[in-house]
XYZ file of C-alpha atoms in Angstrom:
425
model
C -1.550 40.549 16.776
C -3.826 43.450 17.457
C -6.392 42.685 14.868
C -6.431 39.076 16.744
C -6.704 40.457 19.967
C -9.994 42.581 18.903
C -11.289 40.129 17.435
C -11.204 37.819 20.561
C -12.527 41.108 21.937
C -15.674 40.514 19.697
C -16.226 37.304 20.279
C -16.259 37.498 23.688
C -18.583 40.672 24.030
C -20.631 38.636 21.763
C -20.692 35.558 23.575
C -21.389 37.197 27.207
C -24.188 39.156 25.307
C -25.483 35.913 24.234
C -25.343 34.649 27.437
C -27.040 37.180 29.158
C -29.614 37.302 26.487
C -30.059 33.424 26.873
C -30.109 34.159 30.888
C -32.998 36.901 30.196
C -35.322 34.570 28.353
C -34.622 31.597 30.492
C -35.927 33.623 34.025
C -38.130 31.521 36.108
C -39.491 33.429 39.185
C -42.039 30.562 39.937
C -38.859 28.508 40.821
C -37.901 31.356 43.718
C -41.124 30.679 45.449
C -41.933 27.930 48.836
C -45.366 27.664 48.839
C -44.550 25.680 52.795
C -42.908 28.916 54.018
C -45.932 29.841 56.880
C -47.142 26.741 57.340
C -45.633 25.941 60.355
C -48.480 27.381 62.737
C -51.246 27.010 64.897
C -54.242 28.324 66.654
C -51.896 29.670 69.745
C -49.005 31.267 67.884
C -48.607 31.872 63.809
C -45.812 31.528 62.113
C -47.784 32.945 58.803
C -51.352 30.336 59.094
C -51.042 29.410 55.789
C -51.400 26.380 53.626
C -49.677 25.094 49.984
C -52.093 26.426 47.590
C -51.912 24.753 43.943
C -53.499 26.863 42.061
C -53.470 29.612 39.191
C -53.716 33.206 39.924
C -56.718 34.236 41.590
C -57.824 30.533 40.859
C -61.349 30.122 41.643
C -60.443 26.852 43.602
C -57.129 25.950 45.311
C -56.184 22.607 46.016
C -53.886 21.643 48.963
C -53.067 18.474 51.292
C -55.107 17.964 54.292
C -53.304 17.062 57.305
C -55.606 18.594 59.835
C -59.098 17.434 60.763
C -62.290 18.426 58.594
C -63.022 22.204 60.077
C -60.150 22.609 61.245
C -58.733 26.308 59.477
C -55.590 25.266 60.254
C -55.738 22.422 57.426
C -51.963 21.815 56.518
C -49.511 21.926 59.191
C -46.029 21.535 58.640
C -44.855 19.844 61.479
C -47.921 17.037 61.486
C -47.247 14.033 59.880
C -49.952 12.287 58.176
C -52.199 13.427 55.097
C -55.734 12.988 55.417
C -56.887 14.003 52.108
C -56.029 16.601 49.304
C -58.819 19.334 49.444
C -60.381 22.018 47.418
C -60.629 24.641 49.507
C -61.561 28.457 48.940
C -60.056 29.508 52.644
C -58.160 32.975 52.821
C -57.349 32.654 56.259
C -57.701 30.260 59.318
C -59.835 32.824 60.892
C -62.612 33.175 58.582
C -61.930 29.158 57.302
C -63.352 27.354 54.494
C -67.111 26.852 52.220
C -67.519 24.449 49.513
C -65.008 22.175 49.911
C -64.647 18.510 49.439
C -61.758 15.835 49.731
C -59.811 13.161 47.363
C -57.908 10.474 49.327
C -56.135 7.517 47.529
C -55.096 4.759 49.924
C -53.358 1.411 49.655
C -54.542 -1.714 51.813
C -56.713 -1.110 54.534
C -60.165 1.435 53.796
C -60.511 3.817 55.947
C -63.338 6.343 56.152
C -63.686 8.193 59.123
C -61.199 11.630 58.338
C -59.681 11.400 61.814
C -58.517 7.749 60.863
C -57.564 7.881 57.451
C -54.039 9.630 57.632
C -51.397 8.276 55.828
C -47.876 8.829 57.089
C -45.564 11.078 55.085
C -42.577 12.914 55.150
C -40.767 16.607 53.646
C -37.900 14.659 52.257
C -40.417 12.667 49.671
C -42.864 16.046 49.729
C -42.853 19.096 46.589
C -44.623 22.076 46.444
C -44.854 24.309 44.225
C -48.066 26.862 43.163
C -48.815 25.341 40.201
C -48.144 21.302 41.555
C -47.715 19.275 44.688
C -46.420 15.614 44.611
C -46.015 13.579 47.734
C -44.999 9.489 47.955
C -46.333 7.851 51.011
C -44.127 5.995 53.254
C -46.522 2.893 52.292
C -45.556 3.760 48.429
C -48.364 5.135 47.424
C -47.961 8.699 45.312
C -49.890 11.107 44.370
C -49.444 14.050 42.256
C -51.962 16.907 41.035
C -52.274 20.390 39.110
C -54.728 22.706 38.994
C -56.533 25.525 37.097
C -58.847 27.773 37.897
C -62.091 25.716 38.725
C -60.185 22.232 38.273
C -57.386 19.737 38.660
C -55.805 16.889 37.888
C -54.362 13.923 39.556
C -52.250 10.999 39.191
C -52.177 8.091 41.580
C -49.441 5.883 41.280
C -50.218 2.669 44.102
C -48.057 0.432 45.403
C -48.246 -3.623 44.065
C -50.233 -6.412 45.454
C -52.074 -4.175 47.625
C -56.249 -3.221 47.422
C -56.302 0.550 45.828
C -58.945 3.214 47.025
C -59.920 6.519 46.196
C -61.930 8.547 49.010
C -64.264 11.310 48.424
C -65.074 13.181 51.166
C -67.945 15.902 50.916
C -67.971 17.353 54.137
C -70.633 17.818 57.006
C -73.239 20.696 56.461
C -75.173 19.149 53.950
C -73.735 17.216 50.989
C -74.754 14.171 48.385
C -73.063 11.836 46.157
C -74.198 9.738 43.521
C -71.264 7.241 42.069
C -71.703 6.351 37.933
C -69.916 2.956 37.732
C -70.544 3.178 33.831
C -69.018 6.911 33.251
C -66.492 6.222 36.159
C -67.407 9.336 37.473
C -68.510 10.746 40.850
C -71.091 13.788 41.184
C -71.555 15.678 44.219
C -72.532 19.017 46.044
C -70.868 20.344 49.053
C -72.825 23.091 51.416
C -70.537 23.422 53.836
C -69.704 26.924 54.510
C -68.711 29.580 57.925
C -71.242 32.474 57.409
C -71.860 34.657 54.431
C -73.821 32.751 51.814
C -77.532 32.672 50.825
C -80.008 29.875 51.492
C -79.353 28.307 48.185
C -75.669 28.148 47.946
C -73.668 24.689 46.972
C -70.495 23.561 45.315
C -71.453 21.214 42.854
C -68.969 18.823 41.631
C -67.487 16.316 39.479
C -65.166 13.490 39.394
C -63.815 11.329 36.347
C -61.482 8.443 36.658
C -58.880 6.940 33.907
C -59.922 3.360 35.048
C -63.294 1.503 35.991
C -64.570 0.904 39.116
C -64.687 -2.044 40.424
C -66.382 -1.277 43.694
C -67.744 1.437 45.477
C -69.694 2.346 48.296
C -70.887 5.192 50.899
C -70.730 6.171 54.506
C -72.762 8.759 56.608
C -70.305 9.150 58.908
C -71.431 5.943 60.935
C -72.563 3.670 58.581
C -70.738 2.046 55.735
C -72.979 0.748 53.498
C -71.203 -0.865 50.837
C -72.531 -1.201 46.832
C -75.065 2.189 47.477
C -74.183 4.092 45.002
C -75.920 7.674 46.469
C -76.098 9.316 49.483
C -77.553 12.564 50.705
C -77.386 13.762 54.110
C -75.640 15.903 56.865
C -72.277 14.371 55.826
C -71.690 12.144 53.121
C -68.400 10.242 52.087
C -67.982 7.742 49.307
C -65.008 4.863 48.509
C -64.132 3.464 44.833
C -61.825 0.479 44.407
C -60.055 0.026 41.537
C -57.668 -2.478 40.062
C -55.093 -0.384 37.850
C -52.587 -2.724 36.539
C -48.632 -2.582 37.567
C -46.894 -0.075 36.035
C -49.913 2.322 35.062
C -51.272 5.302 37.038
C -54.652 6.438 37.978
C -55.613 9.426 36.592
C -58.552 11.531 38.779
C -60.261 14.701 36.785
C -62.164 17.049 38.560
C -64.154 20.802 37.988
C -66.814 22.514 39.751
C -69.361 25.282 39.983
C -71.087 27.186 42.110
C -73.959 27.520 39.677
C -75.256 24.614 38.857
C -73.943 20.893 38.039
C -74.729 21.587 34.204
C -72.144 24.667 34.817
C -69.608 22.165 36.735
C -69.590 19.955 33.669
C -69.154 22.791 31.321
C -65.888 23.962 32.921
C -64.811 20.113 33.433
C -64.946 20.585 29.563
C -63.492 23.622 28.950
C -60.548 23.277 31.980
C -59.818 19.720 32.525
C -61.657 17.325 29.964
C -58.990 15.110 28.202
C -56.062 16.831 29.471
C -53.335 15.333 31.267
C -51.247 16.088 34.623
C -47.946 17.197 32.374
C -50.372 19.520 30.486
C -52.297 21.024 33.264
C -48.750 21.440 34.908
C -47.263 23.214 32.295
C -50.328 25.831 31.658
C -50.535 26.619 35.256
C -46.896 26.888 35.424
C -46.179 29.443 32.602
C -49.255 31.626 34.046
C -47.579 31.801 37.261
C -44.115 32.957 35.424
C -46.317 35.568 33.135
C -47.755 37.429 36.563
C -44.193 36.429 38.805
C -42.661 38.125 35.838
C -44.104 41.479 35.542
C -41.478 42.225 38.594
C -38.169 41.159 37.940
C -36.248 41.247 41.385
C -32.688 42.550 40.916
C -29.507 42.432 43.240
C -30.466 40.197 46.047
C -29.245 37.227 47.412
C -30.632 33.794 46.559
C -32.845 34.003 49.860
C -34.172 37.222 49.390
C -35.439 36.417 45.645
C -36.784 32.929 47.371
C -38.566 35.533 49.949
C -39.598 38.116 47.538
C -41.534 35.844 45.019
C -43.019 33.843 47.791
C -44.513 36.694 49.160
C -45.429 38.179 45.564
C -47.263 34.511 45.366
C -49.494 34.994 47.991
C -50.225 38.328 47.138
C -51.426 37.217 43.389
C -53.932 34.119 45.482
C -56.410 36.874 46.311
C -59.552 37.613 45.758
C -60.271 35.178 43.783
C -62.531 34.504 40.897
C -65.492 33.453 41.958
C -67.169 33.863 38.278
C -67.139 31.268 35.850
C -67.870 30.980 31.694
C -70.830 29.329 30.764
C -71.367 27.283 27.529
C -70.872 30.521 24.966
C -68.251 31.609 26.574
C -69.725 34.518 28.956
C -68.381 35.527 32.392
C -72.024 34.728 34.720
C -71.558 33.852 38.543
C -73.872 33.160 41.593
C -74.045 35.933 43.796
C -73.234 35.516 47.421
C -75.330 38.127 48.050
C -78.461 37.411 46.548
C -78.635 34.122 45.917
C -79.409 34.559 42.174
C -77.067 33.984 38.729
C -75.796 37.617 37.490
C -74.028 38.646 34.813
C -70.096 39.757 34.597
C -67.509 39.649 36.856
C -67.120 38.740 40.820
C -64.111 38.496 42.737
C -64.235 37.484 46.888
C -62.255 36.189 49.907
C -60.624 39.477 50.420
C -60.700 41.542 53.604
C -60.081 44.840 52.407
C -59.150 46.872 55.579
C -55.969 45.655 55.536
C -55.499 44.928 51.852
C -56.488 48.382 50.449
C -53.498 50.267 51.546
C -51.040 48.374 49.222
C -51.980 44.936 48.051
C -54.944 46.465 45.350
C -52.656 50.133 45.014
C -49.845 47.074 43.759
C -52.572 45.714 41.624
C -53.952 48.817 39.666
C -49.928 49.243 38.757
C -49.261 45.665 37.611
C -52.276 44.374 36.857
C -54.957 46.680 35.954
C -56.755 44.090 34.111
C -57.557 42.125 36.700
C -58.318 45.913 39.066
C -60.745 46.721 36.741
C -62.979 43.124 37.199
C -62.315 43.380 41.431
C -63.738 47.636 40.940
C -66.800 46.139 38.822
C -67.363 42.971 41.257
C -67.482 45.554 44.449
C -70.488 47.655 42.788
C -71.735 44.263 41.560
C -71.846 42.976 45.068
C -73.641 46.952 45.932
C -75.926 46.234 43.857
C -77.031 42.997 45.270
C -76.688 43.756 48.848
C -77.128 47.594 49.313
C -73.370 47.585 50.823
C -69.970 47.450 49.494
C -67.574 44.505 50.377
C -65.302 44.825 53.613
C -64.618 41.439 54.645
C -66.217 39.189 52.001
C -66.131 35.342 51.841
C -67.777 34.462 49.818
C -70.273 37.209 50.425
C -70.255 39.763 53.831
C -68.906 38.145 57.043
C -69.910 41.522 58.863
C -66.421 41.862 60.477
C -64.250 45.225 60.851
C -65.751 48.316 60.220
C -65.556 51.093 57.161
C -65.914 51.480 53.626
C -62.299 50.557 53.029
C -63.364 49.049 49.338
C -63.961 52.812 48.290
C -60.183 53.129 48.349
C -59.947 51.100 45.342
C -62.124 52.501 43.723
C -61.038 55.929 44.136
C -57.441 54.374 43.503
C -58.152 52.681 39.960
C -59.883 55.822 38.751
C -56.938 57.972 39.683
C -55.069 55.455 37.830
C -57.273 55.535 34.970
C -58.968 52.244 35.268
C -62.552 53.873 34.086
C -65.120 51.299 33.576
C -66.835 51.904 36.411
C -69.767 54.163 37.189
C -68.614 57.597 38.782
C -71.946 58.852 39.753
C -73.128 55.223 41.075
């Protein structure tokens, strides 16, 4: 009886070990985090002015639903109701708003162009958010879901039957220009759109590749639709494509870009996006977000306090943000916001260090000293090219606050050990 007993003793230790073991490996801490929690602001009171970002960590580009008009930093808010387009944007805070971006709308029906009409109705019980996906069905049917990585994403438009099917692109006022390839169903484009803080030269160039052909496009200047043109290069620029995907398949929309040239947009479409589809994208952006969620593993709280902790460590692990790409061998070059010209190496912006020094980049050098090491060599980088270090830099200086906060981190990685940089410099 007693050498039964221990033995279900055994077993039992065994199988809660297993258990626990099983619980260990299965821990998710991207599925703790609300990427809507602080969205429900505006320009008179904030209840955190932020927006869903899909993206990677310290993604070059984020993606996230429009539902506020073009400018407008306060792009997503929660308690609007219709989506005017889903946007790359590069925006760390209302405040300082957006450069570079551009917008892809699918619509059902009825084209419309102009951003202030072109809203779709939608609502949070057919809405899901998450930082490395966002899916949303329209109340006319229409669905669209999308993933991104660093400098890309992918989409997948699912439209209703019996019903004309559109895709938008919308490049912004502040100089832009589209040309539309009917035979490589593709769309090219550059976006100069930006608040402050770039050189003469800068752009976002871009491209777009769809699953399907096109079976009609067109472009609009903001007053004119002029329907067949396939380019367009002016103060604002927006293009339409019509497609006819058959019942029961989905559109898929591919996208990368650069900041360096369009050669350098198609060479990360390549690398990033180029044959891959949503479920894959999904599922690398997903387990990169669980690899950096997971260096801290939040013990002892209740449900809502791991939901707030790793919500909070996701925003922390947005910015700055890689504004450096690889070109075709595989070397980290970048255009400098400062200069104007391509460099060599590593740079990292949209970061206002006076109030991120003090325990954001301290967190960093700790848990990430990889990634401290590129941000100490992008802040001499950015000396280099400008004569000053970074305080509030998006892309490059936006001359607001006052200091030399960015020497903290410096002084803080090499007390930490991270030693690539120059001491004497």
């Amino acid at each position: 009886m007693r050498k039964n007993f221990s033995t279900i003793l055994i077993v039992g230790a065994a199988l809660l070990l297993a258990s626990c073991v099983q619980q260990k490996e299965s821990f998710s801490p991207v599925d703790y985090v609300n990427p809507l929690i602080g969205t429900e602001s505006t320009y008179a009171f904030s209840h955190g002015n932020t927006y869903p970002a899909v993206a990677v960590p310290w993604g070059m580009n984020f993606w996230s639903p429009q539902t506020g008009e073009n400018g407008s930093g306060w792009m997503y808010t929660y308690t609007d109701s219709l989506i005017r387009g889903f946007r790359q944007t590069h925006q760390p805070s209302p405040w300082i708003n957006d450069y570079g971006t551009f917008s892809i709308m699918p619509l059902s029906g009825v084209l419309k162009m102009d951003h202030k009409e072109r809203g779709v109705p939608f609502s949070h019980t057919q809405e899901e958010a998450a930082p490395y996906s966002y899916s949303v069905t329209f109340a006319n049917g229409l669905r669209t879901e999308l993933s991104a990585t660093s400098r890309g994403a992918v989409f997948e438009v699912t439209f209703p039957q019996d019903s004309a099917q559109y895709i938008v692109v919308d490049a912004y006022n502040g100089g832009s220009a589209l040309t539309i390839d009917r035979e490589n169903r593709c769309v090219t484009g550059v976006a100069r759109n930006h608040n402050g803080g770039v050189p003469d030269n800068f752009a976002n160039y871009f491209r777009i590749e769809f699953s399907h052909p096109i079976a009609e496009e067109g472009v609009y200047d903001g007053d004119t639709l002029m329907r067949h043109r396939l380019t367009l290069e002016s103060d604002y620029t927006c293009a339409y494509l019509r497609f006819n995907v058959p019942a029961g398949e989905k559109l898929t929309v591919r996208t990368a870009s650069s900041f360096i040239s369009p050669a350098q947009a198609l060479v990360n479409f390549s690398r990033e996006v180029g044959g891959k589809s949503l479920a894959q994208v999904r599922e690398e952006a997903r387990k990169q977000w669980n690899s950096y969620l997971g260096r801290i593993e939040a013990e002892g709280g209740s449900e809502e306090q791991l939901r707030t902790f790793y919500s909070c460590l996701y925003r922390t692990l947005l910015f700055p943000r890689e504004f450096y790409e690889f070109d075709a061998q595989g070397k980290p070059v970048y255009y400098s916001p400062y200069n104007g010209k391509i460099q060599d190496g590593y740079m990292y912006t949209d970061n206002g260090f006076w109030d991120t020094f003090r325990a954001v980049h301290p967190l960093f050098t700790l848990l990430y000293p990889e990634v401290s090491e590129r941000v100490t060599q992008s802040i001499l980088n950015a000396y280099d090219e400008s004569g000053f270090m970074p305080e509030w830099a998006s892309p490059g200086h936006r001359e607001c606050m006052i200091g030399n906060n960015s020497i903290s981190l410096l002084t803080d990685a090499w007390m930490k050990g991270i030693r690539t940089i120059c001491p004497e410099k």
